[in-house]
Amino acid sequence: MKRILTYGTFDLLHWGHIRLLKRAKAMGDYLIVAASTDEFVQHKGARASYHSFEVRKAMLEAVRYVDLVIPEASWEQKAEDVRRYRADVVVMGSDWEGSPRFESLRSVCDVEYLPRTEGVSTSQIRKDLLTEAVTFRAA
Amino acid sequence: MKRVLTYGTFDLLHWGHIRLLRRAKAMGDYLVVGLSTDEFNEAKPGKQPSYHPFEVRQLMLESIRYVDLVIPEVTWDQKVDDIRRHEIDVVVMGSDWEGSPRFEYLRDYCDVVYLPRTEGTSTSQIRRDLLFEAIEYKKEAERKADSDAAPGTAKIPVLPTPSRRPKLPPPPRR
């Protein structure tokens, strides 16, 4: 059984996330998603996610391509995750391509990058909704 | 096999949607979702156009493990046809529809059940929250730019500047 592992925040689950999960699952038989905990999101200096870890995890578990959701609490846990969950491939979006954070895993598993889905991202949705609201004429 | 049917727009898929779909599926074995087309939504007075077009909303719904089939909802009047065609045993909707004539008459054809909405989450709520967050974020960026900028330096706006605080419409009344 070929086991796939991916990492992310997966906030405000959107079409780009779903496409990534679908393509990641298609590369094997069992997909593990490591979702960043709220503390880790803060640690990364990223803006706080809209949804809490519990909600993000439950939403991921509702996606048919996802077999297991685990917490990502630190940058350093990846090699241990690959060992513990016997991952054959770590898959990430192409914005991570070449990153030492993932390249270093090639000694323990395959690493693949999938192209991001054009025109959709959580930041884009946030920007679009703001622009819509600003230009929306009163009903 | 007990077959369940629900209707909605399911835009900006959120935790409330997921909970509804999970509970609807739990009431039977096979879940059909009637998904409002863009044209159908356009015809509903006061309804804000969905962020995602029908095709994307359909693909996202189909990725949810509780959903067995997605069909288009193009008119208020297709429900009896849907019930017959898909041999539906129960129609399930959120409790905001409870008592609505649009669903009550279906009791001649199948069961009708209303499930409580999930508190504190809705597409309108997410839109409002993100807007307020963005405004705060912009204010903070401006404060920072003010303290960083040398005297006489032009300020570059981070986000579009509304001339007045924008008002989001209240949740649509059906």
JSON list of C-alpha atoms in Angstrom, two decimals, chain A residues 3 5 22 31-32 43 55 59 64 86 90 93-94 104 109 111 122 125 132 138:
[
{"chain": "A", "resi": 3, "resn": "ARG", "atom": "CA", "xyz": [1.20, 5.93, 1.64]},
{"chain": "A", "resi": 5, "resn": "LEU", "atom": "CA", "xyz": [1.86, 12.45, 3.40]},
{"chain": "A", "resi": 22, "resn": "LYS", "atom": "CA", "xyz": [-7.36, 14.63, -4.75]},
{"chain": "A", "resi": 31, "resn": "LEU", "atom": "CA", "xyz": [-3.37, 9.83, 2.37]},
{"chain": "A", "resi": 32, "resn": "ILE", "atom": "CA", "xyz": [-2.21, 11.33, 5.64]},
{"chain": "A", "resi": 43, "resn": "HIS", "atom": "CA", "xyz": [4.94, 30.11, 15.84]},
{"chain": "A", "resi": 55, "resn": "VAL", "atom": "CA", "xyz": [-12.62, 22.60, 12.89]},
{"chain": "A", "resi": 59, "resn": "MET", "atom": "CA", "xyz": [-13.37, 19.50, 7.69]},
{"chain": "A", "resi": 64, "resn": "ARG", "atom": "CA", "xyz": [-13.21, 11.62, 0.82]},
{"chain": "A", "resi": 86, "resn": "ARG", "atom": "CA", "xyz": [5.54, 4.67, 6.91]},
{"chain": "A", "resi": 90, "resn": "VAL", "atom": "CA", "xyz": [5.67, 13.47, 0.83]},
{"chain": "A", "resi": 93, "resn": "GLY", "atom": "CA", "xyz": [2.32, 22.42, -3.46]},
{"chain": "A", "resi": 94, "resn": "SER", "atom": "CA", "xyz": [4.89, 23.77, -5.91]},
{"chain": "A", "resi": 104, "resn": "SER", "atom": "CA", "xyz": [15.98, 17.02, 3.34]},
{"chain": "A", "resi": 109, "resn": "CYS", "atom": "CA", "xyz": [11.13, 8.97, 1.20]},
{"chain": "A", "resi": 111, "resn": "VAL", "atom": "CA", "xyz": [9.29, 14.06, -2.35]},
{"chain": "A", "resi": 122, "resn": "THR", "atom": "CA", "xyz": [-7.08, 31.53, 1.02]},
{"chain": "A", "resi": 125, "resn": "ILE", "atom": "CA", "xyz": [-10.51, 34.59, -1.23]},
{"chain": "A", "resi": 132, "resn": "GLU", "atom": "CA", "xyz": [-16.72, 42.62, -3.18]},
{"chain": "A", "resi": 138, "resn": "ALA", "atom": "CA", "xyz": [-26.56, 48.94, -0.71]}
]
